[in-house]
């Protein structure tokens, strides 16, 4: 079994030549950055502290030490200069002295502590870096010292995971991927086969746990990760490194082809989800700044996965685009091959992602994430994402069935709050999720979806949420001028079923693609239905009588996230409703159908937040009472405001009125009119498998609307 993990001796010779002689290539530039880090590590005092809290001095120092061992080992492997090996060996010798003296750290989370960090997950991250560097150093380190490093540091770390915390080793979760990958890779490097089989098939080696079970149960056939894109990007790091270690040292597992190449699909799925600049949507617990183009910290998995995927699929131009965007490649033969292909490639200026429905659930039968994209004449890409999959695990899932996120190229129009957390910032709950993540960010009111009787979906019961999922209904992106998706969420409330339909319309009457949003509620009893819209920007205009308080703001409720919403104003539109705001230089307007008892409330996030953990972002809510109800909304992007030049154009929307004409168990019909007196009528089926069915829906004025198929759009001009 080869001890050198990801670079053989023959590969090292090729990489050395490329690094020193091919100065202008991305590989040479990437290696120069790595060497610069290693050179700085030569001058860095070696300190191995005690353990500490998340993001504190001890945490940061241990992680930095692991990175230095990894960097120094890589540079030594390629250049063969012993000064790098000597410095890395000194760091490892210091851990030989200190590690056996450490007690378990004090945990600030529900996860068990490690010997170096507040949670064992970070010990796993530390180990995976250290063993890679160690694998390149072994031929330099005397055998007696190798034995000490392994018996006093590496093996105890592995045993901490397997023997002391078997439930966290066998867990089907991103932490489980880290556990099995770090232990197995350490086993490969040390020649300890006893650590490899349990990592692959579970501690009982029955196949119900371990890496292969994780790849089977956590990913949908499209590569969608159950916990959402934020945690998928975190899992890429150990997953791809474990896969590459297996491919090199235990090729009989044929791991890259396992489950129809699911490992490579995990990366492809994240690319398909991303915005034009590579940023990922903030579904479930997630940061807004996470993107596939980032290669620092936990996002380094993108660096590894792009190179290793390209080695398997050198015809994938999306990987070339991503490497160009990242401006760095992995330092191994795969990174070199990627760099070489990038230097020879042409026409890789954009990501070229299109509309797509990405199925959820391990068998692809637990709903989906729907993505509608449209590119305007000036190159802007509008992205509309509807989440109609499964909960996303009790721990990191949000109660946001049928939620809607909309982006104007790279700017959020309708926003998802993401998570309430400042990772590794000790002043904010020790760098862990804040209390407000559980009292606000996870709740339905924090998302752009309907809330019934001011109670979160599933009444905030995570176990109940994991048993249910949304159902796909319609997805048709075949016509670039009219794309539509629809899904249902039944049983999320005891007696209320929900269906949402979202369509993107391109028409010469509108400056930009128009978003049509229809939300249907079906119940046998009276309820209060709240449809929130979360946005970024400055309110500009609303076209109905309203009351605002300039002196007193009160929370909108007392539970399910409502306690964190300041109510600043309210109004009762009777005929029509529109709400316009400005973000940067762009105007956005939501125009909605109303009834005699429609109420609108607005304000900002931030009440009952003594530690100021929440962002003070604006919202407005359309509230309706009754049994069955249809929310019909049109979101229009229009106009331009140049503050510096003091120029404003088209600040008013083109939409004049939105109406619900008819609905029954078969379907619903909405209509909207424009300034030019054009009328658009959209008919949408409520029935399952509606492709060839005939629908007949009678309006309250006894007008019959008939159509065949899932939907029909009719435009009439005056």
PDB file of C-alpha atoms in Angstrom, residues 476-701:
ATOM      1  CA  UNK A 476     -42.174  22.803 -17.928  1.00  0.00           C
ATOM      2  CA  UNK A 477     -39.268  24.953 -19.092  1.00  0.00           C
ATOM      3  CA  UNK A 478     -39.504  24.034 -22.768  1.00  0.00           C
ATOM      4  CA  UNK A 479     -40.643  27.521 -23.849  1.00  0.00           C
ATOM      5  CA  UNK A 480     -38.091  30.210 -22.862  1.00  0.00           C
ATOM      6  CA  UNK A 481     -40.857  32.831 -22.965  1.00  0.00           C
ATOM      7  CA  UNK A 482     -43.111  30.999 -20.525  1.00  0.00           C
ATOM      8  CA  UNK A 483     -41.734  28.569 -17.952  1.00  0.00           C
ATOM      9  CA  UNK A 484     -43.813  27.127 -15.132  1.00  0.00           C
ATOM     10  CA  UNK A 485     -43.471  24.923 -12.052  1.00  0.00           C
ATOM     11  CA  UNK A 486     -46.024  23.790  -9.496  1.00  0.00           C
ATOM     12  CA  UNK A 487     -45.990  21.608  -6.371  1.00  0.00           C
ATOM     13  CA  UNK A 488     -48.190  20.569  -3.455  1.00  0.00           C
ATOM     14  CA  UNK A 489     -47.660  20.308   0.297  1.00  0.00           C
ATOM     15  CA  UNK A 490     -50.419  18.231   1.875  1.00  0.00           C
ATOM     16  CA  UNK A 491     -50.537  17.419   5.576  1.00  0.00           C
ATOM     17  CA  UNK A 492     -48.137  20.161   6.685  1.00  0.00           C
ATOM     18  CA  UNK A 493     -51.128  21.496   8.628  1.00  0.00           C
ATOM     19  CA  UNK A 494     -53.829  19.275  10.107  1.00  0.00           C
ATOM     20  CA  UNK A 495     -56.671  20.324   7.807  1.00  0.00           C
ATOM     21  CA  UNK A 496     -55.108  22.574   5.167  1.00  0.00           C
ATOM     22  CA  UNK A 497     -53.481  21.551   1.908  1.00  0.00           C
ATOM     23  CA  UNK A 498     -51.238  23.884  -0.063  1.00  0.00           C
ATOM     24  CA  UNK A 499     -50.265  24.225  -3.702  1.00  0.00           C
ATOM     25  CA  UNK A 500     -47.966  26.803  -5.227  1.00  0.00           C
ATOM     26  CA  UNK A 501     -47.484  27.595  -8.895  1.00  0.00           C
ATOM     27  CA  UNK A 502     -44.744  29.881 -10.147  1.00  0.00           C
ATOM     28  CA  UNK A 503     -44.267  30.970 -13.732  1.00  0.00           C
ATOM     29  CA  UNK A 504     -41.795  33.221 -15.559  1.00  0.00           C
ATOM     30  CA  UNK A 505     -43.240  35.233 -18.447  1.00  0.00           C
ATOM     31  CA  UNK A 506     -41.259  37.103 -21.095  1.00  0.00           C
ATOM     32  CA  UNK A 507     -43.275  39.611 -23.108  1.00  0.00           C
ATOM     33  CA  UNK A 508     -42.447  42.818 -24.962  1.00  0.00           C
ATOM     34  CA  UNK A 509     -44.700  44.819 -22.635  1.00  0.00           C
ATOM     35  CA  UNK A 510     -42.340  44.232 -19.722  1.00  0.00           C
ATOM     36  CA  UNK A 511     -38.743  45.368 -19.320  1.00  0.00           C
ATOM     37  CA  UNK A 512     -37.724  42.156 -17.598  1.00  0.00           C
ATOM     38  CA  UNK A 513     -39.143  38.672 -17.031  1.00  0.00           C
ATOM     39  CA  UNK A 514     -42.358  38.755 -15.012  1.00  0.00           C
ATOM     40  CA  UNK A 515     -42.798  36.351 -12.075  1.00  0.00           C
ATOM     41  CA  UNK A 516     -46.336  34.999 -11.646  1.00  0.00           C
ATOM     42  CA  UNK A 517     -47.012  33.457  -8.243  1.00  0.00           C
ATOM     43  CA  UNK A 518     -50.213  31.590  -7.363  1.00  0.00           C
ATOM     44  CA  UNK A 519     -50.614  30.048  -3.894  1.00  0.00           C
ATOM     45  CA  UNK A 520     -53.710  27.913  -3.277  1.00  0.00           C
ATOM     46  CA  UNK A 521     -55.017  27.010   0.197  1.00  0.00           C
ATOM     47  CA  UNK A 522     -57.646  24.299   0.582  1.00  0.00           C
ATOM     48  CA  UNK A 523     -59.346  23.721   3.939  1.00  0.00           C
ATOM     49  CA  UNK A 524     -62.673  22.746   5.477  1.00  0.00           C
ATOM     50  CA  UNK A 525     -62.363  25.338   8.239  1.00  0.00           C
ATOM     51  CA  UNK A 526     -61.722  29.041   8.592  1.00  0.00           C
ATOM     52  CA  UNK A 527     -58.095  30.088   9.045  1.00  0.00           C
ATOM     53  CA  UNK A 528     -55.799  33.072   8.914  1.00  0.00           C
ATOM     54  CA  UNK A 529     -53.371  32.817   6.025  1.00  0.00           C
ATOM     55  CA  UNK A 530     -50.172  34.906   6.024  1.00  0.00           C
ATOM     56  CA  UNK A 531     -47.990  35.183   2.930  1.00  0.00           C
ATOM     57  CA  UNK A 532     -44.750  37.035   3.791  1.00  0.00           C
ATOM     58  CA  UNK A 533     -42.407  38.710   1.315  1.00  0.00           C
ATOM     59  CA  UNK A 534     -38.854  39.248   2.535  1.00  0.00           C
ATOM     60  CA  UNK A 535     -36.773  41.651   0.482  1.00  0.00           C
ATOM     61  CA  UNK A 536     -33.769  43.971   0.572  1.00  0.00           C
ATOM     62  CA  UNK A 537     -34.178  47.658  -0.156  1.00  0.00           C
ATOM     63  CA  UNK A 538     -36.111  50.847   0.517  1.00  0.00           C
ATOM     64  CA  UNK A 539     -39.932  50.923   0.356  1.00  0.00           C
ATOM     65  CA  UNK A 540     -41.037  53.405  -2.319  1.00  0.00           C
ATOM     66  CA  UNK A 541     -44.799  53.237  -2.758  1.00  0.00           C
ATOM     67  CA  UNK A 542     -47.952  51.324  -1.845  1.00  0.00           C
ATOM     68  CA  UNK A 543     -51.301  52.142  -3.409  1.00  0.00           C
ATOM     69  CA  UNK A 544     -53.793  51.837  -0.548  1.00  0.00           C
ATOM     70  CA  UNK A 545     -54.709  53.703   2.659  1.00  0.00           C
ATOM     71  CA  UNK A 546     -52.314  52.704   5.418  1.00  0.00           C
ATOM     72  CA  UNK A 547     -51.639  53.384   9.069  1.00  0.00           C
ATOM     73  CA  UNK A 548     -48.126  53.604  10.477  1.00  0.00           C
ATOM     74  CA  UNK A 549     -46.850  54.168  14.000  1.00  0.00           C
ATOM     75  CA  UNK A 550     -44.039  56.679  14.327  1.00  0.00           C
ATOM     76  CA  UNK A 551     -43.692  56.163  18.062  1.00  0.00           C
ATOM     77  CA  UNK A 552     -44.402  52.551  19.027  1.00  0.00           C
ATOM     78  CA  UNK A 553     -43.573  49.249  17.344  1.00  0.00           C
ATOM     79  CA  UNK A 554     -44.890  45.974  18.667  1.00  0.00           C
ATOM     80  CA  UNK A 555     -43.994  42.371  17.875  1.00  0.00           C
ATOM     81  CA  UNK A 556     -46.320  40.755  15.377  1.00  0.00           C
ATOM     82  CA  UNK A 557     -46.876  37.744  17.644  1.00  0.00           C
ATOM     83  CA  UNK A 558     -45.503  35.737  20.530  1.00  0.00           C
ATOM     84  CA  UNK A 559     -44.274  32.461  18.974  1.00  0.00           C
ATOM     85  CA  UNK A 560     -43.226  30.619  15.788  1.00  0.00           C
ATOM     86  CA  UNK A 561     -40.906  33.459  14.760  1.00  0.00           C
ATOM     87  CA  UNK A 562     -43.586  36.164  14.885  1.00  0.00           C
ATOM     88  CA  UNK A 563     -42.101  37.418  18.147  1.00  0.00           C
ATOM     89  CA  UNK A 564     -39.064  38.595  16.165  1.00  0.00           C
ATOM     90  CA  UNK A 565     -41.010  40.757  13.686  1.00  0.00           C
ATOM     91  CA  UNK A 566     -41.550  44.430  14.457  1.00  0.00           C
ATOM     92  CA  UNK A 567     -44.854  45.642  13.037  1.00  0.00           C
ATOM     93  CA  UNK A 568     -44.446  49.188  11.743  1.00  0.00           C
ATOM     94  CA  UNK A 569     -47.632  49.598   9.740  1.00  0.00           C
ATOM     95  CA  UNK A 570     -50.769  48.006   8.329  1.00  0.00           C
ATOM     96  CA  UNK A 571     -53.410  48.638   5.715  1.00  0.00           C
ATOM     97  CA  UNK A 572     -56.607  47.237   4.253  1.00  0.00           C
ATOM     98  CA  UNK A 573     -56.614  47.331   0.443  1.00  0.00           C
ATOM     99  CA  UNK A 574     -60.086  46.849  -0.959  1.00  0.00           C
ATOM    100  CA  UNK A 575     -59.710  47.050  -4.729  1.00  0.00           C
ATOM    101  CA  UNK A 576     -56.070  46.444  -5.592  1.00  0.00           C
ATOM    102  CA  UNK A 577     -52.670  46.174  -3.981  1.00  0.00           C
ATOM    103  CA  UNK A 578     -49.129  46.893  -5.068  1.00  0.00           C
ATOM    104  CA  UNK A 579     -45.942  47.398  -3.070  1.00  0.00           C
ATOM    105  CA  UNK A 580     -42.815  48.888  -4.666  1.00  0.00           C
ATOM    106  CA  UNK A 581     -39.287  48.996  -3.287  1.00  0.00           C
ATOM    107  CA  UNK A 582     -35.875  50.076  -4.559  1.00  0.00           C
ATOM    108  CA  UNK A 583     -32.723  48.000  -4.209  1.00  0.00           C
ATOM    109  CA  UNK A 584     -29.574  49.728  -5.447  1.00  0.00           C
ATOM    110  CA  UNK A 585     -30.684  51.092  -8.849  1.00  0.00           C
ATOM    111  CA  UNK A 586     -33.593  48.745  -9.568  1.00  0.00           C
ATOM    112  CA  UNK A 587     -37.321  48.987  -8.767  1.00  0.00           C
ATOM    113  CA  UNK A 588     -39.377  45.927  -7.830  1.00  0.00           C
ATOM    114  CA  UNK A 589     -43.142  45.732  -7.415  1.00  0.00           C
ATOM    115  CA  UNK A 590     -45.424  43.017  -6.089  1.00  0.00           C
ATOM    116  CA  UNK A 591     -48.997  43.442  -7.349  1.00  0.00           C
ATOM    117  CA  UNK A 592     -51.639  41.218  -5.785  1.00  0.00           C
ATOM    118  CA  UNK A 593     -55.262  40.202  -5.982  1.00  0.00           C
ATOM    119  CA  UNK A 594     -57.254  41.290  -2.910  1.00  0.00           C
ATOM    120  CA  UNK A 595     -60.660  40.713  -1.318  1.00  0.00           C
ATOM    121  CA  UNK A 596     -62.730  42.732   1.118  1.00  0.00           C
ATOM    122  CA  UNK A 597     -60.895  41.247   4.109  1.00  0.00           C
ATOM    123  CA  UNK A 598     -57.310  41.404   2.807  1.00  0.00           C
ATOM    124  CA  UNK A 599     -54.901  42.991   5.254  1.00  0.00           C
ATOM    125  CA  UNK A 600     -51.299  44.036   4.697  1.00  0.00           C
ATOM    126  CA  UNK A 601     -48.720  44.319   7.493  1.00  0.00           C
ATOM    127  CA  UNK A 602     -45.128  45.460   7.246  1.00  0.00           C
ATOM    128  CA  UNK A 603     -42.072  46.128   9.338  1.00  0.00           C
ATOM    129  CA  UNK A 604     -38.604  44.797  10.065  1.00  0.00           C
ATOM    130  CA  UNK A 605     -36.986  41.780  11.656  1.00  0.00           C
ATOM    131  CA  UNK A 606     -35.445  42.316  15.103  1.00  0.00           C
ATOM    132  CA  UNK A 607     -37.860  42.355  18.032  1.00  0.00           C
ATOM    133  CA  UNK A 608     -37.137  40.261  21.133  1.00  0.00           C
ATOM    134  CA  UNK A 609     -33.485  40.034  20.088  1.00  0.00           C
ATOM    135  CA  UNK A 610     -31.484  41.276  23.104  1.00  0.00           C
ATOM    136  CA  UNK A 611     -28.090  40.271  21.698  1.00  0.00           C
ATOM    137  CA  UNK A 612     -28.775  41.813  18.270  1.00  0.00           C
ATOM    138  CA  UNK A 613     -28.241  38.469  16.546  1.00  0.00           C
ATOM    139  CA  UNK A 614     -30.762  39.057  13.745  1.00  0.00           C
ATOM    140  CA  UNK A 615     -30.429  41.215  10.653  1.00  0.00           C
ATOM    141  CA  UNK A 616     -32.919  44.099  10.598  1.00  0.00           C
ATOM    142  CA  UNK A 617     -34.332  43.397   7.146  1.00  0.00           C
ATOM    143  CA  UNK A 618     -37.759  44.534   5.880  1.00  0.00           C
ATOM    144  CA  UNK A 619     -40.814  42.422   5.132  1.00  0.00           C
ATOM    145  CA  UNK A 620     -44.463  42.784   4.257  1.00  0.00           C
ATOM    146  CA  UNK A 621     -47.219  40.225   4.765  1.00  0.00           C
ATOM    147  CA  UNK A 622     -50.457  39.774   2.855  1.00  0.00           C
ATOM    148  CA  UNK A 623     -52.999  38.361   5.308  1.00  0.00           C
ATOM    149  CA  UNK A 624     -56.274  36.690   4.382  1.00  0.00           C
ATOM    150  CA  UNK A 625     -58.940  34.920   6.408  1.00  0.00           C
ATOM    151  CA  UNK A 626     -61.377  32.266   5.254  1.00  0.00           C
ATOM    152  CA  UNK A 627     -61.460  28.628   4.165  1.00  0.00           C
ATOM    153  CA  UNK A 628     -60.227  28.159   0.625  1.00  0.00           C
ATOM    154  CA  UNK A 629     -58.155  30.974  -0.770  1.00  0.00           C
ATOM    155  CA  UNK A 630     -55.946  31.839  -3.749  1.00  0.00           C
ATOM    156  CA  UNK A 631     -53.062  34.286  -3.352  1.00  0.00           C
ATOM    157  CA  UNK A 632     -52.257  35.677  -6.804  1.00  0.00           C
ATOM    158  CA  UNK A 633     -49.170  37.883  -7.089  1.00  0.00           C
ATOM    159  CA  UNK A 634     -47.106  39.339  -9.899  1.00  0.00           C
ATOM    160  CA  UNK A 635     -43.510  40.403  -9.257  1.00  0.00           C
ATOM    161  CA  UNK A 636     -42.241  42.949 -11.754  1.00  0.00           C
ATOM    162  CA  UNK A 637     -38.694  44.292 -12.172  1.00  0.00           C
ATOM    163  CA  UNK A 638     -38.701  47.721 -13.746  1.00  0.00           C
ATOM    164  CA  UNK A 639     -37.141  51.158 -14.103  1.00  0.00           C
ATOM    165  CA  UNK A 640     -33.852  52.618 -13.017  1.00  0.00           C
ATOM    166  CA  UNK A 641     -32.648  55.087 -10.400  1.00  0.00           C
ATOM    167  CA  UNK A 642     -29.264  56.752 -10.635  1.00  0.00           C
ATOM    168  CA  UNK A 643     -28.700  58.548  -7.360  1.00  0.00           C
ATOM    169  CA  UNK A 644     -25.516  60.285  -8.471  1.00  0.00           C
ATOM    170  CA  UNK A 645     -26.956  61.575 -11.734  1.00  0.00           C
ATOM    171  CA  UNK A 646     -30.366  62.188 -10.091  1.00  0.00           C
ATOM    172  CA  UNK A 647     -32.161  60.341 -12.882  1.00  0.00           C
ATOM    173  CA  UNK A 648     -35.223  58.167 -12.344  1.00  0.00           C
ATOM    174  CA  UNK A 649     -37.089  56.221 -15.044  1.00  0.00           C
ATOM    175  CA  UNK A 650     -40.130  53.917 -14.969  1.00  0.00           C
ATOM    176  CA  UNK A 651     -40.508  53.870 -11.208  1.00  0.00           C
ATOM    177  CA  UNK A 652     -44.138  52.732 -11.553  1.00  0.00           C
ATOM    178  CA  UNK A 653     -45.060  49.165 -12.526  1.00  0.00           C
ATOM    179  CA  UNK A 654     -46.678  48.129 -15.787  1.00  0.00           C
ATOM    180  CA  UNK A 655     -49.181  45.871 -14.023  1.00  0.00           C
ATOM    181  CA  UNK A 656     -52.421  47.676 -13.172  1.00  0.00           C
ATOM    182  CA  UNK A 657     -54.493  44.985 -11.499  1.00  0.00           C
ATOM    183  CA  UNK A 658     -54.430  41.299 -10.565  1.00  0.00           C
ATOM    184  CA  UNK A 659     -57.596  39.228 -10.127  1.00  0.00           C
ATOM    185  CA  UNK A 660     -58.615  35.689  -9.265  1.00  0.00           C
ATOM    186  CA  UNK A 661     -61.369  34.843 -11.728  1.00  0.00           C
ATOM    187  CA  UNK A 662     -62.272  31.306 -10.744  1.00  0.00           C
ATOM    188  CA  UNK A 663     -61.147  28.177  -8.930  1.00  0.00           C
ATOM    189  CA  UNK A 664     -62.396  24.748  -7.929  1.00  0.00           C
ATOM    190  CA  UNK A 665     -60.943  21.289  -7.315  1.00  0.00           C
ATOM    191  CA  UNK A 666     -59.892  21.058 -10.984  1.00  0.00           C
ATOM    192  CA  UNK A 667     -57.966  24.284 -11.353  1.00  0.00           C
ATOM    193  CA  UNK A 668     -57.701  28.023 -10.900  1.00  0.00           C
ATOM    194  CA  UNK A 669     -57.773  31.008 -13.215  1.00  0.00           C
ATOM    195  CA  UNK A 670     -56.063  34.328 -12.596  1.00  0.00           C
ATOM    196  CA  UNK A 671     -55.847  37.456 -14.716  1.00  0.00           C
ATOM    197  CA  UNK A 672     -53.707  40.571 -14.784  1.00  0.00           C
ATOM    198  CA  UNK A 673     -53.954  43.719 -16.868  1.00  0.00           C
ATOM    199  CA  UNK A 674     -51.334  46.256 -17.931  1.00  0.00           C
ATOM    200  CA  UNK A 675     -51.085  49.990 -18.561  1.00  0.00           C
ATOM    201  CA  UNK A 676     -51.496  49.222 -22.258  1.00  0.00           C
ATOM    202  CA  UNK A 677     -54.801  47.467 -21.507  1.00  0.00           C
ATOM    203  CA  UNK A 678     -53.453  44.071 -22.396  1.00  0.00           C
ATOM    204  CA  UNK A 679     -54.988  41.185 -20.489  1.00  0.00           C
ATOM    205  CA  UNK A 680     -53.171  37.986 -19.540  1.00  0.00           C
ATOM    206  CA  UNK A 681     -55.223  35.031 -18.319  1.00  0.00           C
ATOM    207  CA  UNK A 682     -53.458  32.029 -16.790  1.00  0.00           C
ATOM    208  CA  UNK A 683     -55.277  28.758 -16.139  1.00  0.00           C
ATOM    209  CA  UNK A 684     -53.506  26.103 -14.043  1.00  0.00           C
ATOM    210  CA  UNK A 685     -54.549  22.567 -13.140  1.00  0.00           C
ATOM    211  CA  UNK A 686     -54.913  21.338  -9.567  1.00  0.00           C
ATOM    212  CA  UNK A 687     -55.127  17.689 -10.654  1.00  0.00           C
ATOM    213  CA  UNK A 688     -52.330  15.166 -10.519  1.00  0.00           C
ATOM    214  CA  UNK A 689     -50.992  13.962 -13.894  1.00  0.00           C
ATOM    215  CA  UNK A 690     -52.840  16.765 -15.707  1.00  0.00           C
ATOM    216  CA  UNK A 691     -50.980  16.681 -19.049  1.00  0.00           C
ATOM    217  CA  UNK A 692     -53.873  15.434 -21.228  1.00  0.00           C
ATOM    218  CA  UNK A 693     -56.848  16.120 -18.997  1.00  0.00           C
ATOM    219  CA  UNK A 694     -59.624  18.548 -19.862  1.00  0.00           C
ATOM    220  CA  UNK A 695     -60.416  21.154 -17.197  1.00  0.00           C
ATOM    221  CA  UNK A 696     -63.591  23.160 -16.669  1.00  0.00           C
ATOM    222  CA  UNK A 697     -63.715  25.903 -14.058  1.00  0.00           C
ATOM    223  CA  UNK A 698     -66.749  28.156 -13.563  1.00  0.00           C
ATOM    224  CA  UNK A 699     -66.312  31.719 -12.271  1.00  0.00           C
ATOM    225  CA  UNK A 700     -68.653  33.381  -9.777  1.00  0.00           C
ATOM    226  CA  UNK A 701     -70.106  35.285 -12.752  1.00  0.00           C
TER     227      UNK A 701
END
